[in-house]
Coordinates of C-alpha atoms in Angstrom, one line a residue:
M1 CA 139.7 172.0 26.7
T2 CA 142.4 173.1 24.3
S3 CA 145.7 171.3 23.7
N4 CA 147.6 174.2 25.3
E5 CA 145.4 173.9 28.5
E6 CA 146.0 170.1 28.6
T7 CA 149.7 170.6 28.3
A8 CA 149.7 173.2 31.0
I9 CA 147.8 170.9 33.4
S10 CA 150.1 168.0 32.6
A11 CA 153.1 170.3 33.4
D12 CA 151.5 171.4 36.7
K13 CA 151.0 167.8 37.7
A14 CA 154.6 166.9 36.9
R15 CA 155.9 169.8 38.9
S16 CA 153.5 168.8 41.7
E17 CA 154.9 165.2 41.7
E18 CA 158.4 166.6 42.0
A19 CA 157.3 168.8 44.9
F20 CA 155.8 165.9 46.8
A21 CA 159.1 164.0 46.5
L22 CA 160.9 167.1 47.7
T23 CA 158.4 167.3 50.6
A24 CA 159.3 163.8 51.6
A25 CA 163.0 164.6 51.4
L26 CA 162.6 167.7 53.7
L27 CA 160.6 165.7 56.2
R28 CA 163.2 162.8 56.2
Q29 CA 166.1 165.2 56.8
D30 CA 164.2 166.9 59.6
R31 CA 162.9 163.7 61.2
F32 CA 164.6 164.3 64.5
L33 CA 163.1 167.8 64.7
L34 CA 159.6 166.7 63.9
P35 CA 158.5 165.5 67.4
V36 CA 159.6 168.8 68.9
L37 CA 157.6 170.7 66.3
L38 CA 154.5 168.5 66.8
L39 CA 154.6 169.2 70.5
A40 CA 155.0 172.9 70.0
L41 CA 152.0 172.9 67.6
G42 CA 149.8 170.3 69.4
L43 CA 150.0 171.2 73.1
P44 CA 148.3 174.6 72.8
S45 CA 145.4 173.0 70.9
A46 CA 145.1 170.1 73.4
I47 CA 145.2 172.5 76.4
Q48 CA 142.3 174.5 74.9
V49 CA 140.1 171.5 75.4
Y50 CA 140.7 171.7 79.2
L51 CA 140.2 175.5 79.1
L52 CA 136.8 175.6 77.6
E53 CA 135.0 176.0 80.9
L54 CA 137.4 178.6 82.2
P55 CA 137.0 182.4 81.7
E56 CA 137.0 183.5 78.1
W57 CA 140.2 185.5 78.3
I58 CA 142.2 182.4 79.3
F59 CA 140.8 180.5 76.3
V60 CA 141.5 183.4 74.0
S61 CA 145.1 183.6 75.3
A62 CA 145.5 179.9 74.5
V63 CA 144.3 180.6 70.9
V64 CA 146.8 183.4 70.6
V65 CA 149.6 181.1 71.9
E66 CA 148.5 178.5 69.4
R67 CA 148.7 181.0 66.5
L68 CA 152.1 182.2 67.6
A69 CA 153.4 178.6 67.7
Q70 CA 152.1 178.0 64.2
M71 CA 153.8 181.1 62.8
A72 CA 157.0 180.3 64.7
V73 CA 157.1 176.8 63.2
L74 CA 156.3 178.0 59.7
F75 CA 159.0 180.7 59.9
G76 CA 161.5 178.5 61.7
V77 CA 161.3 175.7 59.2
A78 CA 161.6 178.1 56.2
R79 CA 164.6 179.9 57.8
R80 CA 166.3 176.5 58.6
W81 CA 166.1 175.5 54.9
K82 CA 167.1 179.0 53.8
R83 CA 170.4 178.4 55.6
K84 CA 170.7 174.9 54.1
V85 CA 170.3 176.1 50.5
S86 CA 172.2 179.4 50.8
Q87 CA 175.6 180.0 49.2
P88 CA 178.5 179.7 51.6
G89 CA 179.1 183.1 53.3
A90 CA 175.8 184.5 52.0
R91 CA 174.3 187.3 54.1
I92 CA 171.1 186.2 55.9
S93 CA 168.5 189.0 56.4
A94 CA 167.6 190.0 59.9
T95 CA 165.5 187.3 61.6
G96 CA 163.4 189.5 63.8
R97 CA 162.1 191.7 61.0
A98 CA 161.6 188.8 58.7
F99 CA 159.5 187.0 61.4
L100 CA 157.4 190.2 62.0
R101 CA 156.7 190.5 58.3
T102 CA 155.7 186.8 58.1
F103 CA 153.6 187.1 61.2
A104 CA 151.8 190.2 60.0
F105 CA 151.1 188.8 56.6
G106 CA 149.9 185.4 58.0
T107 CA 147.8 187.0 60.7
V108 CA 145.8 189.2 58.3
L109 CA 145.0 186.1 56.1
W110 CA 144.1 184.1 59.2
F111 CA 141.8 186.9 60.6
L112 CA 140.0 187.2 57.3
C113 CA 139.0 183.5 57.5
I114 CA 138.4 183.3 61.3
A115 CA 136.5 186.5 62.0
P116 CA 133.4 185.5 59.9
L117 CA 133.3 182.1 61.6
V118 CA 133.4 183.8 65.1
L119 CA 130.7 186.2 64.0
S120 CA 128.4 183.4 62.8
S121 CA 129.0 181.3 65.9
V122 CA 128.2 184.2 68.3
N123 CA 124.8 184.8 66.7
P124 CA 123.9 182.0 64.1
E125 CA 120.4 183.4 63.5
S126 CA 121.6 187.0 62.8
N127 CA 120.9 188.6 59.4
L128 CA 124.6 189.0 59.0
I129 CA 125.1 185.2 58.6
L130 CA 125.1 185.6 54.8
A131 CA 127.6 188.4 54.9
A132 CA 129.7 186.3 57.2
A133 CA 129.6 183.4 54.8
F134 CA 130.6 185.7 51.9
L135 CA 133.5 187.1 53.9
F136 CA 134.7 183.6 54.8
I137 CA 134.7 182.6 51.2
F138 CA 136.5 185.8 50.3
G139 CA 139.1 185.3 53.0
L140 CA 139.6 181.6 51.9
M141 CA 140.1 182.6 48.3
L142 CA 142.5 185.3 49.2
S143 CA 144.4 182.9 51.5
L144 CA 144.8 180.5 48.5
R145 CA 146.1 183.3 46.3
F146 CA 148.7 184.3 48.9
Y147 CA 149.3 180.7 50.2
F148 CA 153.0 181.0 49.7
Y149 CA 153.3 184.3 51.5
F150 CA 156.0 183.0 53.9
A151 CA 158.4 182.2 51.0
P152 CA 159.2 185.9 50.1
T153 CA 159.4 187.0 53.7
A154 CA 161.1 184.1 55.5
L155 CA 163.0 182.4 52.6
L156 CA 163.8 185.3 50.3
G157 CA 164.0 188.1 52.9
M158 CA 161.8 190.6 51.0
D159 CA 159.9 193.5 52.5
L160 CA 156.1 193.4 52.8
K161 CA 155.4 195.3 49.6
S162 CA 157.7 193.1 47.5
S163 CA 156.4 190.0 49.3
V164 CA 152.8 190.6 48.1
A165 CA 153.9 190.7 44.5
A166 CA 156.2 187.8 44.9
A167 CA 153.5 185.6 46.6
L168 CA 151.2 186.3 43.7
E169 CA 153.9 185.4 41.2
I170 CA 154.5 182.1 42.9
T171 CA 150.8 181.3 42.7
K172 CA 150.6 182.3 39.0
A173 CA 153.5 180.0 38.2
N174 CA 151.3 177.1 39.3
P175 CA 147.7 178.1 40.0
R176 CA 146.8 174.7 41.4
A177 CA 149.8 174.4 43.7
A178 CA 148.2 175.8 46.8
V179 CA 145.3 173.3 46.7
R180 CA 147.6 170.4 45.7
S181 CA 150.0 171.3 48.5
A182 CA 147.2 171.3 51.1
L183 CA 145.2 168.2 50.1
A184 CA 147.3 165.5 51.7
P185 CA 147.9 167.4 55.0
L186 CA 144.2 168.1 55.2
G187 CA 143.1 164.6 54.4
L188 CA 145.5 162.9 56.7
T189 CA 144.7 165.2 59.5
M190 CA 140.9 164.6 59.0
V191 CA 141.5 160.9 59.3
L192 CA 143.4 161.3 62.5
I193 CA 140.8 163.6 64.1
N194 CA 137.9 161.3 63.2
A195 CA 139.9 158.2 64.4
C196 CA 140.2 159.9 67.8
S197 CA 136.3 160.1 67.9
L198 CA 135.9 156.4 67.3
P199 CA 135.9 155.4 71.1
F200 CA 133.4 158.1 72.1
P201 CA 131.8 159.8 69.1
D202 CA 129.7 162.1 71.3
G203 CA 132.8 163.8 72.7
R204 CA 132.2 162.7 76.3
S205 CA 135.9 161.8 76.9
L206 CA 138.1 164.7 77.7
E207 CA 141.3 162.7 77.0
W208 CA 140.2 161.6 73.5
A209 CA 138.9 165.1 72.7
A210 CA 142.3 166.5 73.7
L211 CA 144.1 163.9 71.6
G212 CA 141.9 164.9 68.6
A213 CA 142.7 168.5 69.2
F214 CA 146.4 167.6 69.4
C215 CA 146.2 165.8 66.0
Q216 CA 145.1 169.1 64.4
S217 CA 148.8 170.0 64.6
A218 CA 149.6 167.4 61.9
F219 CA 147.9 169.6 59.3
W220 CA 150.1 172.7 60.1
L221 CA 153.3 170.6 60.2
L222 CA 152.7 168.7 57.0
A223 CA 151.3 171.8 55.2
T224 CA 154.5 173.8 56.2
Y225 CA 156.8 171.3 54.6
S226 CA 154.6 170.7 51.6
A227 CA 154.2 174.5 51.0
L228 CA 158.0 175.0 51.4
A229 CA 158.7 172.3 48.9
F230 CA 156.4 173.9 46.3
A231 CA 157.9 177.3 47.0
L232 CA 161.4 176.0 46.5
T233 CA 160.4 174.8 43.0
L234 CA 158.3 177.8 42.1
V235 CA 160.4 180.8 43.2
D236 CA 161.8 182.4 40.0
D237 CA 165.5 182.3 39.4
A238 CA 166.0 186.1 39.7
S239 CA 164.5 186.1 43.2
W240 CA 166.5 183.0 44.1
R241 CA 169.8 184.5 43.1
A242 CA 168.9 187.9 44.7
A243 CA 168.4 186.1 48.0
G244 CA 171.8 184.6 47.9
L245 CA 170.6 181.0 47.6
D246 CA 172.6 178.1 46.1
P247 CA 173.5 178.9 42.4
Y248 CA 173.4 175.2 41.6
R249 CA 169.7 175.2 42.4
S250 CA 168.5 172.5 39.9
E251 CA 171.2 170.1 40.9
R252 CA 170.6 170.6 44.6
L253 CA 166.8 170.2 44.4
E254 CA 167.1 167.2 42.0
T255 CA 169.3 165.5 44.6
L256 CA 166.6 166.0 47.3
K257 CA 163.8 164.8 44.9
V258 CA 165.7 161.6 44.3
Q259 CA 166.1 161.1 48.0
G260 CA 162.4 161.7 48.6
R261 CA 160.8 159.5 46.0
G262 CA 159.0 156.5 47.4
T263 CA 156.1 155.6 49.7
L264 CA 156.2 158.8 51.7
A265 CA 156.1 160.9 48.6
D266 CA 153.1 158.9 47.4
L267 CA 151.4 159.4 50.7
L268 CA 151.8 163.2 50.5
S269 CA 150.4 163.4 47.0
A270 CA 147.2 165.1 46.1
R271 CA 145.7 161.8 45.0
S272 CA 146.4 160.3 48.4
G273 CA 145.0 163.4 50.0
M274 CA 141.7 162.9 48.2
Q275 CA 141.6 159.3 49.2
A276 CA 142.2 160.2 52.8
M277 CA 139.4 162.7 52.7
V278 CA 137.0 160.0 51.4
L279 CA 138.1 157.8 54.3
A280 CA 137.7 160.7 56.8
V281 CA 134.1 161.3 55.5
L282 CA 133.3 157.6 55.9
L283 CA 134.7 157.7 59.5
F284 CA 132.7 160.9 60.2
I285 CA 129.4 159.3 58.9
S286 CA 130.1 156.2 61.0
N287 CA 130.8 158.2 64.1
S288 CA 127.7 160.3 63.6
L289 CA 125.4 157.3 63.2
R290 CA 126.9 155.7 66.4
D291 CA 126.6 159.0 68.2
Y292 CA 122.9 159.3 67.2
N293 CA 122.0 155.7 68.1
E294 CA 124.0 155.0 71.2
P295 CA 122.4 155.8 74.6
P296 CA 123.7 158.9 76.4
A297 CA 126.4 158.6 79.1
A298 CA 124.2 160.5 81.5
A299 CA 121.5 158.8 83.6
I300 CA 118.2 160.6 82.9
S301 CA 115.3 160.5 85.4
L302 CA 111.9 162.2 85.1
K303 CA 110.9 164.8 87.7
S304 CA 107.6 166.1 86.4
V305 CA 105.4 166.5 83.3
E306 CA 102.8 169.2 82.5
Y307 CA 100.5 169.3 79.5
A308 CA 98.4 171.9 77.8
D309 CA 97.0 172.2 74.3
S310 CA 100.0 172.2 72.0
V311 CA 102.5 172.4 74.8
A312 CA 104.4 169.8 76.9
K313 CA 106.6 170.8 79.8
V314 CA 109.1 168.2 81.0
S315 CA 111.5 168.4 83.9
V316 CA 114.4 165.9 84.0
K317 CA 117.4 165.3 86.2
V318 CA 120.6 164.2 84.4
S319 CA 123.5 162.7 86.2
D320 CA 126.9 161.8 84.8
P321 CA 129.6 161.3 87.5
E322 CA 132.1 159.8 85.1
Y323 CA 132.1 162.2 82.2
K324 CA 130.6 165.3 83.9
L325 CA 128.0 165.8 81.3
R326 CA 130.5 166.4 78.5
G327 CA 129.0 165.9 75.1
F328 CA 125.5 166.1 76.6
L329 CA 123.2 168.3 74.5
P330 CA 119.7 169.1 75.8
L331 CA 118.7 170.3 72.4
M332 CA 118.7 166.7 71.2
F333 CA 115.7 165.8 73.3
S334 CA 112.4 165.0 71.5
I335 CA 109.0 163.4 72.3
A336 CA 107.8 160.4 70.4
T337 CA 106.2 157.0 70.9
R338 CA 108.3 154.0 71.6
D339 CA 108.4 153.0 68.0
G340 CA 109.5 156.5 66.9
T341 CA 106.2 158.3 65.9
P342 CA 107.1 162.0 66.5
F343 CA 105.0 164.2 68.8
S344 CA 107.6 167.0 69.0
R345 CA 111.0 167.0 67.4
Q346 CA 113.0 169.3 69.7
P347 CA 112.5 171.6 72.6
T348 CA 111.4 175.2 72.0
A349 CA 112.8 176.3 75.3
I350 CA 115.5 174.9 77.6
A351 CA 116.1 176.2 81.1
N352 CA 118.2 175.3 84.2
G353 CA 116.0 173.8 86.8
E354 CA 118.0 174.9 89.9
P355 CA 115.9 176.8 92.4
S356 CA 116.5 180.6 92.2
G357 CA 119.4 181.5 94.4
A358 CA 120.5 178.0 95.0
A359 CA 124.2 177.1 94.7
P360 CA 125.1 174.8 91.9
S361 CA 125.7 171.2 92.8
S362 CA 129.4 171.6 91.7
S363 CA 131.6 174.1 90.0
R364 CA 131.3 174.9 86.3
G365 CA 133.3 172.4 84.3
S366 CA 133.1 169.6 86.8
R367 CA 129.3 169.4 87.3
T368 CA 128.1 165.8 87.5
D369 CA 124.3 166.4 87.6
A370 CA 121.7 169.0 86.6
V371 CA 118.0 169.6 86.5
I372 CA 116.7 170.7 83.1
N373 CA 113.3 172.1 82.2
L374 CA 112.2 171.5 78.6
E375 CA 109.3 172.9 76.8
F376 CA 108.0 171.3 73.6
A377 CA 105.5 172.5 71.0
T378 CA 103.1 169.8 69.8
N379 CA 100.0 169.7 67.6
R380 CA 98.0 167.6 70.1
T381 CA 95.6 168.6 72.9
A382 CA 96.3 168.3 76.6
E383 CA 93.8 165.4 76.9
T384 CA 95.5 163.5 74.0
L385 CA 98.9 163.9 75.6
K386 CA 97.7 162.8 79.0
T387 CA 96.0 159.7 77.7
Q388 CA 98.8 158.7 75.4
A389 CA 100.2 155.7 77.3
D390 CA 103.1 155.2 74.9
L391 CA 104.7 158.6 75.1
W392 CA 108.5 158.8 75.6
L393 CA 111.2 161.4 76.0
W394 CA 113.9 160.6 73.4
Y395 CA 117.6 161.6 73.5
K396 CA 118.8 161.6 69.9
G397 CA 117.9 158.1 68.6
T398 CA 117.2 156.5 72.0
P399 CA 114.0 156.5 74.1
V400 CA 115.1 157.3 77.6
V401 CA 112.1 158.0 79.8
L402 CA 108.4 157.1 79.7
L403 CA 106.7 160.4 80.1
N404 CA 103.4 159.3 81.6
A405 CA 105.3 157.5 84.4
A406 CA 106.2 160.7 86.2
P407 CA 106.9 160.2 89.9
E408 CA 104.2 162.7 90.7
P409 CA 100.8 162.9 89.0
A410 CA 101.0 165.0 85.8
S411 CA 99.2 168.3 86.0
S412 CA 97.6 170.3 83.3
L413 CA 98.5 173.9 82.3
P414 CA 95.8 176.4 81.7
Q415 CA 94.2 175.7 78.3
Q416 CA 95.3 177.9 75.5

C-alpha cells in the first residue's frame, strides 16, 4: 500500500468519525420523533408474522406497505433536515415530485436485490439458482454505489438524471462511506433480532417472532440517520449552495458534531458495528445449538411403521395445542439408534396423513395436530430394520419415538 493510499484511508476514517458524531446529534435532536418512526417502520413487519398463513395477496400487500413506510421515513427525515439546514426564505422543491423520485430510485435498487431472493426461494433446486445469486450480488453492489441516492432527490431536490450522477459523486468522495454507514445499524439490529430468539430459538412463539420482526425496523431507522449524516458531509459545495442550504455549512455541521460526540457516537461507529456483528453471530450459534438439542414443542406419537429393503415408512401424529405447530419442521426427522448411529438422515418424502376428502382438524394457521407420513431411504434390508430393537425416530438432536414399538404390528412392504 502506497503512502497516498494510506493517507486517503486515514482521511476517510476521520471523515467517518465526524459523520458518526453527526449521526448521534441528528438522533438526539429528533429523539421525540424516533418512537413514532419506529412504530411506522416496525408495525408492518410485525403484522406480517401474523399474516403468513393468510392468502398470499394479503401478505404481499403488507410487504408493499412496509416498503412504503420505509421510503416515507427516509424521505421525511431527509426533508425535515433539509428545512433545518436551509437558508431563511429558501425555496423548497415540490415535496410530491421529490418523493416520487426518491421512491422510484429506491424501489429499483430494492427490486434488484429482492427479486433474486424471491426467485431462489420459490424453486431452490432450479438451474437458475446461480443466475439468481449473481443477480443478487450485482444488485447489492449497485445498491452500495447508489447508497446515498436519497440525498440528491430529497435533500438537494434534483431530478432523476442529475440524481444518478450526484449519488455516484457522493460515493466517489468516500468509497467506503456506504459500508461504514451501514455497519452499526446492521450489527445492532442483528443483535436485537437474535436476542428475541433466545426464549424460543425454534420460532414456536408468535409473540417473540413478531417482536423480532419489529426489531428489524431498527436497521432502517438507524441507517437513515447514519446515511443522512454522511450525505451532509459528502455533498459537494456547489450542489449544497444550488439547493439553497445554509451558506455557513462548516460552522453549522461542526456545531452538530460537537453536540454528538460521546457514547452514542461511539456506539454508531463502524468498529462498534463489527463488534455487534460478532456478538450477533455468537447469539445465532447459541440459538442454533439450543434449537437442535432441545426437544420439540409438539408431542409426537407413532401410528405405524412399514419396512422394505432400503425403505422405511413411518406415520406419526404430532400435537401442539399451545404453539399450533409453529416452528415444527417435518424435514428435521431422521432415523438412528438411541446413541445416534444413523440409519437415515432425513425423509425422502413427506405427506399429509389426513384421509382423502377428510376435513382438516382445524383451520390453516391455527392447526394443533396433524398426521404426517414420512418415507426414509436406508441401506439396510427389511429384516435388519425389523429386528433392530434400538431404532428411534429422531427430531433434530432428540430421539422422540422408539420405532419398533408401534401400536400395531409392523408390516413389510413388497421387497424391492
